[in-house]
Short mmCIF file of C-alpha atoms and ligand atoms in Angstrom, two decimals:
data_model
loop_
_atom_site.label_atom_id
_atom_site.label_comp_id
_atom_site.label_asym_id
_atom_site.label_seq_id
_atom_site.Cartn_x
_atom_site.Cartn_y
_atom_site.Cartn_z
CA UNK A 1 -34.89 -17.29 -23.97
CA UNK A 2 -34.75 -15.16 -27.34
CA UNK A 3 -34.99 -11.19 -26.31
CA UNK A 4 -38.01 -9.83 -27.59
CA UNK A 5 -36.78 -6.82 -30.18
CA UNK A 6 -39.29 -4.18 -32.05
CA UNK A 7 -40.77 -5.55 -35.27
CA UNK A 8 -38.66 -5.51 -38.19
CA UNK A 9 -35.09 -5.56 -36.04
CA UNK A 10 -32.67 -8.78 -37.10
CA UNK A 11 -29.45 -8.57 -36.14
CA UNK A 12 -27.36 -8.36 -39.89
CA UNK A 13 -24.70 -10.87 -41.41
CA UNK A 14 -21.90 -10.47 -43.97
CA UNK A 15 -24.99 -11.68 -46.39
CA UNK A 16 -27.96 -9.57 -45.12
CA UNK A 17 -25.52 -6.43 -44.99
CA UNK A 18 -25.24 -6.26 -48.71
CA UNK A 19 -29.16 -6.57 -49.14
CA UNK A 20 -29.81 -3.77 -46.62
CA UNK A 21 -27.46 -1.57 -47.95
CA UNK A 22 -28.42 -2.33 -52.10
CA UNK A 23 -32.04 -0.60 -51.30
CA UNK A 24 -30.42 2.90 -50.22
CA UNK A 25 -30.19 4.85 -53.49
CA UNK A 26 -27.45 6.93 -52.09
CA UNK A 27 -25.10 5.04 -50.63
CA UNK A 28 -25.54 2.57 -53.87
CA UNK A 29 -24.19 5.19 -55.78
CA UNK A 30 -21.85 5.72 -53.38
CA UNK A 31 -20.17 2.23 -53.55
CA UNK A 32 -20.71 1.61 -57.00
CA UNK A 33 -21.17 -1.67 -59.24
CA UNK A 34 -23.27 -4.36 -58.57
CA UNK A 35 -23.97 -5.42 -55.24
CA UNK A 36 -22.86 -8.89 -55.55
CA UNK A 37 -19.57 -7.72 -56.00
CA UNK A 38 -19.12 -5.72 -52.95
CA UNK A 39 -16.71 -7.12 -50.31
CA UNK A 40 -18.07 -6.92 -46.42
CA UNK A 41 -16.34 -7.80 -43.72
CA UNK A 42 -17.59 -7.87 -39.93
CA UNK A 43 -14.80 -6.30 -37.55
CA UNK A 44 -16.45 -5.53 -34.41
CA UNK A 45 -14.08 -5.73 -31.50
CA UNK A 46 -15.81 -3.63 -28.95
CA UNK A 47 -17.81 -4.05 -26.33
CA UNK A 48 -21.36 -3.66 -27.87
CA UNK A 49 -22.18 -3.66 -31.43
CA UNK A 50 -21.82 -5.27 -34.68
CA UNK A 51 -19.39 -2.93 -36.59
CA UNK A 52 -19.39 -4.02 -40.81
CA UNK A 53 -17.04 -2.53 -43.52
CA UNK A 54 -18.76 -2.61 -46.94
CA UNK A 55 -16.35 -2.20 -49.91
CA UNK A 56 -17.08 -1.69 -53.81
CA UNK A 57 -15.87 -0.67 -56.85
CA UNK A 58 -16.12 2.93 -56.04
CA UNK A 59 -16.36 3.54 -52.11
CA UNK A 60 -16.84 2.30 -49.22
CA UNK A 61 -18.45 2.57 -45.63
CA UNK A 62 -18.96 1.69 -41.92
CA UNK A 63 -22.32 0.10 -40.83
CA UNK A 64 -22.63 -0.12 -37.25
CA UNK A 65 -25.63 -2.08 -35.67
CA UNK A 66 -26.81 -2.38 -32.05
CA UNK A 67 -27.38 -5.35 -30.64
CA UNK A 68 -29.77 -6.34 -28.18
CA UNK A 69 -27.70 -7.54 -25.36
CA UNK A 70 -23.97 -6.23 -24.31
CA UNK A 71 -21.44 -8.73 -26.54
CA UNK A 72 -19.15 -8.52 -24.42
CA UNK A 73 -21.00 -10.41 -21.77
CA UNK A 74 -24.03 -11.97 -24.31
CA UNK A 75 -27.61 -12.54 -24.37
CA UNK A 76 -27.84 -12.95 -20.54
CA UNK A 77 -27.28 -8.68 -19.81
CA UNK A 78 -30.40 -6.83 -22.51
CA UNK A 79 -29.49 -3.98 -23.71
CA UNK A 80 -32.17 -1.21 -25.03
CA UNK A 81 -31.21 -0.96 -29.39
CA UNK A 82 -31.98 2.67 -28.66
CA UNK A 83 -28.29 3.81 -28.14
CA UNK A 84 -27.96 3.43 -31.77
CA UNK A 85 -29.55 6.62 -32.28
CA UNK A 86 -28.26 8.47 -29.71
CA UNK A 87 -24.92 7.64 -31.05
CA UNK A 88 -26.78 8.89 -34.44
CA UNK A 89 -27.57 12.18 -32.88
CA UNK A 90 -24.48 12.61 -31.08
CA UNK A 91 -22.50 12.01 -34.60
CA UNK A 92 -24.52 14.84 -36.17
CA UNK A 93 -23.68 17.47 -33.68
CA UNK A 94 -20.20 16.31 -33.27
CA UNK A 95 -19.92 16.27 -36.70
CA UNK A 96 -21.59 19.64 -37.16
CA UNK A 97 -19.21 21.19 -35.08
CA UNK A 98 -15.53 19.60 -35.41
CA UNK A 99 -16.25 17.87 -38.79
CA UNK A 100 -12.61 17.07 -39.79
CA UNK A 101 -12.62 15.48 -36.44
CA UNK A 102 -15.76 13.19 -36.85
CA UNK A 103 -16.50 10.63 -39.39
CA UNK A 104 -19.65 12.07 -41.44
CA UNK A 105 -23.34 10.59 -40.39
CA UNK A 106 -24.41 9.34 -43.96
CA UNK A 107 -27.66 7.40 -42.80
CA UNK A 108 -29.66 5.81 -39.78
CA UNK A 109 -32.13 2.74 -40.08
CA UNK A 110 -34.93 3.36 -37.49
CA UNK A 111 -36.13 -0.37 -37.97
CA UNK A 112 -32.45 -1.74 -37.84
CA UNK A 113 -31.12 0.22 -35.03
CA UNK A 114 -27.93 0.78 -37.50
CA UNK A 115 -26.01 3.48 -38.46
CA UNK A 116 -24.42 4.28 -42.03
CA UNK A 117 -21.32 6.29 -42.07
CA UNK A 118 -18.24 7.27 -43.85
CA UNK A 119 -15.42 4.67 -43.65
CA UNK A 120 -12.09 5.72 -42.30
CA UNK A 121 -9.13 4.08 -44.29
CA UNK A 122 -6.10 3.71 -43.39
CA UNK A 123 -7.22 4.77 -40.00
CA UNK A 124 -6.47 1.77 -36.65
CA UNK A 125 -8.25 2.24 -33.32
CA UNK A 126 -6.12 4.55 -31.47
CA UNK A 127 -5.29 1.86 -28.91
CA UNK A 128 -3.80 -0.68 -31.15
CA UNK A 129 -1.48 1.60 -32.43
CA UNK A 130 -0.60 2.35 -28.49
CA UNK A 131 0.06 -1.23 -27.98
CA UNK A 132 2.62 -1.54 -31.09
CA UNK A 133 4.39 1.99 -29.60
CA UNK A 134 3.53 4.02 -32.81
CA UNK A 135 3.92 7.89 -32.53
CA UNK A 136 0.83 10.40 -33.18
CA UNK A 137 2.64 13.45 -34.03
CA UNK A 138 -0.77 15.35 -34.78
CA UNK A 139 -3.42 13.57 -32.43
CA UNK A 140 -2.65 15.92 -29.19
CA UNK A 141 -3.48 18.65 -31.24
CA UNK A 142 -6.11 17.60 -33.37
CA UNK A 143 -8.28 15.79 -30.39
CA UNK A 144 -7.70 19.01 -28.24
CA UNK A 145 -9.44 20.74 -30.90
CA UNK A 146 -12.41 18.02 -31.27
CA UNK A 147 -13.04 18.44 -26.98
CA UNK A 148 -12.95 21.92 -27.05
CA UNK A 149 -15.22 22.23 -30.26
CA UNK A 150 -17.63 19.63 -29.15
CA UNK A 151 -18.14 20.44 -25.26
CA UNK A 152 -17.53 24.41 -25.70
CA UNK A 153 -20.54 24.92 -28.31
CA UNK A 154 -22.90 22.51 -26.35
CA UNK A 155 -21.94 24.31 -23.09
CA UNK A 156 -24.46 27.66 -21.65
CA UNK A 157 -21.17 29.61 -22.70
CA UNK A 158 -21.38 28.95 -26.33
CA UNK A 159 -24.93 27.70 -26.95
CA UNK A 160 -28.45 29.66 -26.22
CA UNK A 161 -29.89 27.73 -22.95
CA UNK A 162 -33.43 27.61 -25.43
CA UNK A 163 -31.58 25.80 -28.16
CA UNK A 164 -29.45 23.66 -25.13
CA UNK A 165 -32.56 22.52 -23.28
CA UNK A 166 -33.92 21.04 -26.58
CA UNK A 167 -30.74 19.09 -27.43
CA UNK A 168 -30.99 18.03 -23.72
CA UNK A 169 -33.83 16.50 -24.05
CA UNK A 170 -32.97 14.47 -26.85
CA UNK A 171 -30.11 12.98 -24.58
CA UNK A 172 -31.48 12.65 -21.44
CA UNK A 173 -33.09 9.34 -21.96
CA UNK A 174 -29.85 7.77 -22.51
CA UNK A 175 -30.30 6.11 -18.89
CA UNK A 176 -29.32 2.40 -20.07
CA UNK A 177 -26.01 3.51 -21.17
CA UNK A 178 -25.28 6.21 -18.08
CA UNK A 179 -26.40 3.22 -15.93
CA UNK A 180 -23.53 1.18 -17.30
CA UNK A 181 -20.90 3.66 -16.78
CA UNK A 182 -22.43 4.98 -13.13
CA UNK A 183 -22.31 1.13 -12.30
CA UNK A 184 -18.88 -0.14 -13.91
CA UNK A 185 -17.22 3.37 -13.20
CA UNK A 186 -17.93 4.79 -10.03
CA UNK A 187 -19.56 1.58 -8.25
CA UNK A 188 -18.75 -1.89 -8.81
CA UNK A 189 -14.56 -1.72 -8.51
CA UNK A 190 -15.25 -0.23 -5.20
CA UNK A 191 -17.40 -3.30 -3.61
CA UNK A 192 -17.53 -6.76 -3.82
CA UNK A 193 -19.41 -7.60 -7.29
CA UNK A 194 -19.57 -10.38 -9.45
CA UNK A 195 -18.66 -8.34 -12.40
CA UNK A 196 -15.79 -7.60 -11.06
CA UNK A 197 -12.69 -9.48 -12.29
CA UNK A 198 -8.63 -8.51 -11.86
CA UNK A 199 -5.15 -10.45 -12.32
CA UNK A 200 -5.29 -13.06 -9.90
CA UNK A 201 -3.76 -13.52 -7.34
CA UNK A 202 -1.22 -10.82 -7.88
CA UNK A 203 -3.79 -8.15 -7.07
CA UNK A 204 -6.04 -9.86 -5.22
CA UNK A 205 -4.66 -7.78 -2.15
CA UNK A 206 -5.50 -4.13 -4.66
CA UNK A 207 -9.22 -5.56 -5.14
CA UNK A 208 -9.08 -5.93 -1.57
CA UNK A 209 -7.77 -2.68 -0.07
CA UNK A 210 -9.89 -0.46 -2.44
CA UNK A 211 -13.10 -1.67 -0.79
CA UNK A 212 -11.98 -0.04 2.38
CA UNK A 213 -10.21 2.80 1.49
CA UNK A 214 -12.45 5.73 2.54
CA UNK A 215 -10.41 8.55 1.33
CA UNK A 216 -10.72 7.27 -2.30
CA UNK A 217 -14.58 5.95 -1.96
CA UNK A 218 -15.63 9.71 -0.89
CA UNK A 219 -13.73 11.28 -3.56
CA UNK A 220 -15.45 8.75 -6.31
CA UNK A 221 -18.88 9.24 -4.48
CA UNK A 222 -18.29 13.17 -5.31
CA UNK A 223 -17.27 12.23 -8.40
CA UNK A 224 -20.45 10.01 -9.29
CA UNK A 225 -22.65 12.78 -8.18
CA UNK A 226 -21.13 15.36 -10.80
CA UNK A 227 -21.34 12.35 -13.13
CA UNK A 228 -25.02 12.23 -12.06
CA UNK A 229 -26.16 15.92 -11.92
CA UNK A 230 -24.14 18.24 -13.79
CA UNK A 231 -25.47 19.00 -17.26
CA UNK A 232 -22.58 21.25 -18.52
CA UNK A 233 -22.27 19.94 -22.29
CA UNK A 234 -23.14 17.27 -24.57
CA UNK A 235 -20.11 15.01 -23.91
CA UNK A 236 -18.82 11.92 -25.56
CA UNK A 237 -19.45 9.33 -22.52
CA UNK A 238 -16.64 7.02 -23.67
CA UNK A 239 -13.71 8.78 -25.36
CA UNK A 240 -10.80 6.31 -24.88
CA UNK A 241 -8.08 5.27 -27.06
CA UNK A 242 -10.54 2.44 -28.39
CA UNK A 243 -13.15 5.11 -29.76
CA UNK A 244 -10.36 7.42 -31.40
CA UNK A 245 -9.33 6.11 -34.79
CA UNK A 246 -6.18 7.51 -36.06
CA UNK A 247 -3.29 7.67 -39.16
CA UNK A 248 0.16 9.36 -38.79
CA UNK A 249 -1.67 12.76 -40.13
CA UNK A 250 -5.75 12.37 -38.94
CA UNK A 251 -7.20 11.79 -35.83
CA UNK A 252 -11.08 11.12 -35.73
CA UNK A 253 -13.64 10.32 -32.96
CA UNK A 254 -16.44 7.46 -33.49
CA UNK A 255 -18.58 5.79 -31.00
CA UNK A 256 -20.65 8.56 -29.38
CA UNK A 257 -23.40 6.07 -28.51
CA UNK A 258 -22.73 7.13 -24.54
CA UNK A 259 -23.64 10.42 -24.88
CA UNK A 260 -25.46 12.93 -22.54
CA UNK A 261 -25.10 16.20 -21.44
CA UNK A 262 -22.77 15.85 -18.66
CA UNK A 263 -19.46 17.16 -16.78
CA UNK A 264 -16.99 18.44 -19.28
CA UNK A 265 -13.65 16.45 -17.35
CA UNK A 266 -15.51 13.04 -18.25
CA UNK A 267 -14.55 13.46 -21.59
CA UNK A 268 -10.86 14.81 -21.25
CA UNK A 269 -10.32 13.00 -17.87
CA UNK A 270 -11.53 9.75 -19.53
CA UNK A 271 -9.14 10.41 -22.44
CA UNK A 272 -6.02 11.45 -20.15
CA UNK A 273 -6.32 7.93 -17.85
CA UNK A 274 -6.39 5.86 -20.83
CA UNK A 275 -3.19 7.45 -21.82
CA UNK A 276 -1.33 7.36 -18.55
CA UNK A 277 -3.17 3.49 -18.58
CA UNK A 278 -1.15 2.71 -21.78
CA UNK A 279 2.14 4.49 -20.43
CA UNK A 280 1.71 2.46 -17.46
CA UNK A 281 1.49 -0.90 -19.59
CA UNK A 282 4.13 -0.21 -21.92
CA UNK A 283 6.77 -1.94 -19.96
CA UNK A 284 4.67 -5.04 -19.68
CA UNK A 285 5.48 -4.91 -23.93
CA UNK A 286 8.75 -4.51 -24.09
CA UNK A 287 11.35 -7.56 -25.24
CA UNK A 288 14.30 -5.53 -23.49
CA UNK A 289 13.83 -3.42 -20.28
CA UNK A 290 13.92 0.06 -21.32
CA UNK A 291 12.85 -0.56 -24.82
CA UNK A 292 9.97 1.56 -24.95
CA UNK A 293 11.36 4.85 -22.82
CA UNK A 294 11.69 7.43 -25.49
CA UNK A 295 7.73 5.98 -26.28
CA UNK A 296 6.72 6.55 -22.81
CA UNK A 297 8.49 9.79 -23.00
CA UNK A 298 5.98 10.40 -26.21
CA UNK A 299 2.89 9.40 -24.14
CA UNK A 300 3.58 11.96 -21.68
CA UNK A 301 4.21 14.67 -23.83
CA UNK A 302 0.92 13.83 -25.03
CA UNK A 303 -0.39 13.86 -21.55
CA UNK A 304 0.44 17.51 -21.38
CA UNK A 305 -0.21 18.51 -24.68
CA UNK A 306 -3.71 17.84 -24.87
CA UNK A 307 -4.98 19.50 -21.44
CA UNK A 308 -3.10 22.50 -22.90
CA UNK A 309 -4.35 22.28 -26.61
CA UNK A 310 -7.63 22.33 -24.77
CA UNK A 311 -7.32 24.65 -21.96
CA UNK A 312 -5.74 27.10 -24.79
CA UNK A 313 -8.39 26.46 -27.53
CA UNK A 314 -11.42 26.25 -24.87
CA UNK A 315 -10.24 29.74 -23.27
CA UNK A 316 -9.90 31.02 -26.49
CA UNK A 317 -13.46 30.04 -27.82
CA UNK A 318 -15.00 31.81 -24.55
CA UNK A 319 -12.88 35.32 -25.22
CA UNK A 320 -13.74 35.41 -29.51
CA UNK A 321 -17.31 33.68 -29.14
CA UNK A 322 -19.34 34.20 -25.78
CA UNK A 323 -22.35 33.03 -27.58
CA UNK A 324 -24.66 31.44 -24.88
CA UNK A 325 -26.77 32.48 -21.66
CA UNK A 326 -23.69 32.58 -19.04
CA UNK A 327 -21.46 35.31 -17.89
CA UNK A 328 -23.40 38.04 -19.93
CA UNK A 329 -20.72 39.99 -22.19
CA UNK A 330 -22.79 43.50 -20.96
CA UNK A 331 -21.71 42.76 -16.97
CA UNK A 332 -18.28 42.64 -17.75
CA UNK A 333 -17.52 45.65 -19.99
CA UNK A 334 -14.53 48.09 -18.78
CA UNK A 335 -10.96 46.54 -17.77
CA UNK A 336 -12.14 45.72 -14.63
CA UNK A 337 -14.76 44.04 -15.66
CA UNK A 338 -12.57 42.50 -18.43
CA UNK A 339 -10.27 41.65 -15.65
CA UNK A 340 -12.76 39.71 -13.22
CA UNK A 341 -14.09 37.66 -16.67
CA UNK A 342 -10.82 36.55 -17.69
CA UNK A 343 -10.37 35.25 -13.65
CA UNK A 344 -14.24 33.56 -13.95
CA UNK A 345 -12.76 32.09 -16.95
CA UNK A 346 -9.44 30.49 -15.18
CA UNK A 347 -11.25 29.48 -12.49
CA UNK A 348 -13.48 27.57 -14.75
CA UNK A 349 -10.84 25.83 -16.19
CA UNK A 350 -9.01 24.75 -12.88
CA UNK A 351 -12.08 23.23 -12.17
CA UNK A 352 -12.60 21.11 -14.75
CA UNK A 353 -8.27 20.31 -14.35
CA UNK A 354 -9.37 18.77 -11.08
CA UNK A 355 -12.85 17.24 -12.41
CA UNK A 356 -10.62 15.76 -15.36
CA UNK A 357 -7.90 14.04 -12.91
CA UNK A 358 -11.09 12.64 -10.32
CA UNK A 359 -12.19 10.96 -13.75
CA UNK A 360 -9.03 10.26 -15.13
CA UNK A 361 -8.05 8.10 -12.04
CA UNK A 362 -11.88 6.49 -11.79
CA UNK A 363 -11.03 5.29 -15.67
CA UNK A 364 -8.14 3.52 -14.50
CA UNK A 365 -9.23 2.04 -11.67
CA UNK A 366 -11.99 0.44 -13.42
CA UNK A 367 -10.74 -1.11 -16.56
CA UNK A 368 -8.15 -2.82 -14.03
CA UNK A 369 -10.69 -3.95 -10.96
CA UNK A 370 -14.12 -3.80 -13.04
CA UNK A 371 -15.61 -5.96 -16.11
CA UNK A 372 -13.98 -4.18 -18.89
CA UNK A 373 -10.66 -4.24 -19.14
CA UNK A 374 -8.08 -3.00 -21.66
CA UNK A 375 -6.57 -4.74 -24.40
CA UNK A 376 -3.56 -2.32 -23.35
CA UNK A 377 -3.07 -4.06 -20.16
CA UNK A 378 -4.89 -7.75 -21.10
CA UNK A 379 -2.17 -8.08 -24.05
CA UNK A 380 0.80 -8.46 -21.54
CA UNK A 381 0.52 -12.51 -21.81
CA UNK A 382 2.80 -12.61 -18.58
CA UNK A 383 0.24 -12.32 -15.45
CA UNK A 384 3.33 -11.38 -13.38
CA UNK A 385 4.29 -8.42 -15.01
CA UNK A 386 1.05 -7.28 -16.60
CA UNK A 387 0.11 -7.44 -12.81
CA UNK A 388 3.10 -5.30 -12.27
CA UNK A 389 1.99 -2.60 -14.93
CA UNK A 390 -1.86 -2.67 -13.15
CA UNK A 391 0.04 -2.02 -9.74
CA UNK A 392 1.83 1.22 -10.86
CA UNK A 393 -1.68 2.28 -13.09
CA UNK A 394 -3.25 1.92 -9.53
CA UNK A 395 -1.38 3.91 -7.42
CA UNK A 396 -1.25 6.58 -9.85
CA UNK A 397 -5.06 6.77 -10.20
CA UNK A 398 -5.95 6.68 -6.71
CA UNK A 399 -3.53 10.04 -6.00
CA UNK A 400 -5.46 11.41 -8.82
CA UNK A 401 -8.86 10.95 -7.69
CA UNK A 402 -7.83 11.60 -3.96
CA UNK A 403 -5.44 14.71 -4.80
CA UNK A 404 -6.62 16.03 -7.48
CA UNK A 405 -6.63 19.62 -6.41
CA UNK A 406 -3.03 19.12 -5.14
CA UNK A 407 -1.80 19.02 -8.95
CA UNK A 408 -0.75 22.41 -9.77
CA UNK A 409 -0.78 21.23 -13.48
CA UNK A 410 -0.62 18.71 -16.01
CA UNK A 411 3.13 18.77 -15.81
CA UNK A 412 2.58 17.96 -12.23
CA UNK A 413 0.53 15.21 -13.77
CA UNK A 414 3.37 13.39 -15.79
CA UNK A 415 6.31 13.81 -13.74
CA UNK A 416 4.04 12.25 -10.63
CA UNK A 417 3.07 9.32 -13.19
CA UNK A 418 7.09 9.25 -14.32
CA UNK A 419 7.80 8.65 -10.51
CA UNK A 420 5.10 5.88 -9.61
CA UNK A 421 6.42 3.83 -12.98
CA UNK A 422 9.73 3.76 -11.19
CA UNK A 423 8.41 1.79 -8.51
C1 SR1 B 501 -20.79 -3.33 -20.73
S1 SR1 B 501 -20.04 -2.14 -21.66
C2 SR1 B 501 -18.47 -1.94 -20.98
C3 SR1 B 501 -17.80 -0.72 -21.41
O1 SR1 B 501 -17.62 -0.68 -22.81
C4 SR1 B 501 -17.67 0.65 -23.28
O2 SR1 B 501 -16.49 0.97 -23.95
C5 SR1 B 501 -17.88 1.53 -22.07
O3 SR1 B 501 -16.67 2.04 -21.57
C6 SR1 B 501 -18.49 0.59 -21.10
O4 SR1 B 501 -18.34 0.99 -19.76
MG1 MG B 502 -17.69 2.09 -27.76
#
C-alpha cells in the first residue's frame, strides 16, 4: 500500500530535481546557465533521505529530501517528512552560531519536505575517510569548537531561559526521530528484537549475554532516562563520523534532522564511540598485521583531543560569556565566590565526562547488536575477523557505560581502549 503524503509532496529524481530547483530565482543565479545543462547526481548513502548534488556552470549545491518511510529498511517502517524541517531549523541555529563549522541553510521547500544548502567540495563523509586510514590534522580541533559553540549557547548558561523555552518548543515535537534513537539506542540491543541483527554465529554468544547482564541494562536504563528528560541544549541527535564531512583543512557538520534539546554527552559521547568504533575496526582493514598502528595511534590522540578542545573551549565560554538564567554572575562576586563558581563549573563538566562515556559505550553497542550498523565495521568482508574487531568494540563499551565514573579522564579513556584491542 502507497503511504499517504501531504498534497503536493513527490519524492524527486535526477529529472524532477532540475525542474524544482530552475523556479528558485536565487539559487538559479547561483548555479548559473541554463538548466538543461546542469549535472545532478543522487548520492544518498544514509539511512533516511534522498541526498542530490546539483552542478552548473557557476555553482553548485546539496538538496536533501525526506522520504516517507526509513530507506534503510523501505516502505514497510513510515516515517513523518517533518524531520526535514527540524533538520532545517537545527541548520539555522547551528549555523548561526559555529558557521565555519556548518554548511549554510540556503532554502527549505515546505511542500517538498527538502532542504537547499551549500555544497561542500572536496569534502568525504568523515567515516569513509576513517575506513581508508586518512589523517584529520584539524578536525579534533575544529569539531571541539562546533560542540562547544552549538550546545554552550543553547544551554540556560549561555542563552536567556525566555528565548530557550521558545526554541524548545520548536524541537520538542521531534518525537518520531527521538523514538528511533530511544528504541535502536537504549532498547532493542538489550532484548530479543527482530530488528536486531549481529555477525553470526561469531557473536551470537555477545547478543546473548547482553540480554542478561544487569549491571549494564541499569546503567543504559539511567542513561535512557537522561536521554528522555534532560533538556540541557539543543543537541545534534546523531553526530557520528557519517554526519561530519571533512578535507585535510575543514571539518563541517550536516544532518541535524535528530535534533532536540537534550543531554549535552549525547552529542560528544556519540561522537567519541564512533571513534573508538573505527579504532576498534581498523585491524579488521589491514593487509599486514600492524599496518594501521601509527593510525590507531592517530585515532586516539583524537580521542583525547576533542573532550579537551571541548572541556577547554566550553569552560572558557562559561568564564568570558555567562549569558543565560543559571549560576547568576551577582551570587558569585568576591574570590570566594569566584572560587565556588569555577568548582560549579568543573563539576559540571565531570558530569557530562561521565554522561559522554554512558553514551559513548550505548553508540557502540548498538551499531554492533542493533539495526544500523557501521560501514566501519560491515566493510571487513572477513566475518571472522570483523567479528573479532566487534568483540574488542564490545568489551570496551560495556566498561564505559558500566564504569563510567571510574575514568579519571579521557586519557584513562584511550589507554583502557589501547588495552582491550590487545586482546
Ligand atoms: C532507522 S534510522 C537508523 C539510524 O540512522 C541514523 O543515522 C540514526 O543514527 C538512526 O538511529
Ligand atoms: Mg543522518
Amino acid at each position: 500500500m502507497a503511504i499517504a503524503t501531504p498534497e503536493g509532496y513527490r519524492a524527486l529524481g535526477e529529472t524532477t530535481v532540475t525542474a524544482f530547483l530552475a523556479e528558485l530565482p536565487a539559487i538559479r543565479g547561483r548555479l548559473g546557465g541554463e538548466p538543461a545543462l546542469w549535472r545532478v547526481r543522487e548520492v544518498g548513502d544514509g539511512n533516511l533521505n534522498l541526498v542530490f548534488l546539483v552542478e552548473g556552470p557557476e555553482g553548485s549545491v546539496c538538496v536533501k529530501q525526506a522520504l516517507p518511510y526509513v530507506r534503510l529498511v523501505g516502505e514497510s517502517w513510515p516515517l513523518g517528512l517533518a524531520r526535514a524541517r527540524f533538520e532545517w531549523e537545527a541548520l539555522r541555529v547551528q549555523h548561526r552560531l559555529a558557521p565555519e563549522r556548518v554548511p549554510e541553510p540556503l532554502y527549505f521547500d515546505e511542500q517538498l519536505y527538502a532542504i537547499v544548502m551549500e555544497r561542500l567540495a572536496p569534502h568525504i563523509i568523515m567515516r569513509k575517510g576513517m575506513i581508508a586510514a586518512t589523517v584529520y590534522p584539524r578536525f579534533s580541533e575544529q569539531i571541539a569548537e562546533f560542540l562547544a559553540h552549538t550546545l554552550y549557547f543553547t544551554s540556560d548558561l549561555g542563552m536567556k531561559a525566555a528565548e530557550k523555552k521558545k526554541l524548545l518548543e520548536l524541537f520538542a515535537p521531534n518525537v518520531e526521530l527521538c523514538k528511533i534513537t530511544e528504541d535502536l539506542i537504549f532498547t532493542d540491543p538489550y532484548m530479543e528484537h527482530e530488528r536486531n541483527r549481529w555477525t553470526s554465529p561469531q557473536l551470537d554468544d555477545a547478543a546473548r549475554a547482553i540480554r542478561t547482564d544487569l549491571p549494564l541494562k541499569r546503567a543504559v536504563a539511567w542513561l535512557k532516562l537522561k536521554f528522555l528528560s534532560e533538556a540541557q541544549a539543543l543537541i545534534h541527535g546523531d553526530l557520528h563520523t557519517g554526519s561530519i564531512m571533512v578535507t585535510r583543512d575543514d571539518t563541517r557538520v550536516i544532518d541535524p534532522e535528530f535534533a532536540f534539546f537534550g543531554p549535552i554527552g549525547f552529542d560528544v559521547g556519540k561522537l567519541l564511540g564512533n571513534l573508538l568504533m573505527s579504532y576498534a575496526s581498523q585491524p579488521g582493514h589491514e593487509a599486514r598485521p600492524g599496518e594501521r598502528a601509527d593510525y590507531q595511534e592517530w585515532i586516539l590522540a583524537t580521542v583525547r583531543e576533542v573532550w579537551n578542545g571541548f572541556e577547554r573551549r566550553f569552560l572558557d565560554l562559561w568564564r568570558s560569556r555567562p549569558e543565560g538564567d543559571a549560576f547568576p554572575t551577582a551570587h558569585f562576586s568576591g574570590p570566594d565566590g569566584e572560587r565556588a563558581l569555577e568548582a560549579a563549573r568543573r563539576t559540571f563538566v565531570r558530569r557530562i565526562f561521565t554522561d559522554s562515556l554512558g553514551y559513548a559505550g550505548t553508540s557502540m553497542i548498538r551499531r554492533t547488536l542493533g539495526l544500523a550498523h557501521n560501514a566501519d565495521m560491515e566493510t571487513i568482508p572477513d566475518p571472522d575477523r570483523r567479528a573479532a574487531c566487534e568483540r574488542r568494540n564490545l568489551a570496551l563499551a560495556r566498561e564505559l557505560v558500566v564504569e563510567a565514573e571510574q575514568f579519571a579522564d579521557i586519557a584513562s579513556v584511550a589507554d583502557r581502549a589501547r588495552i582491550v584491542a590487545r586482546g
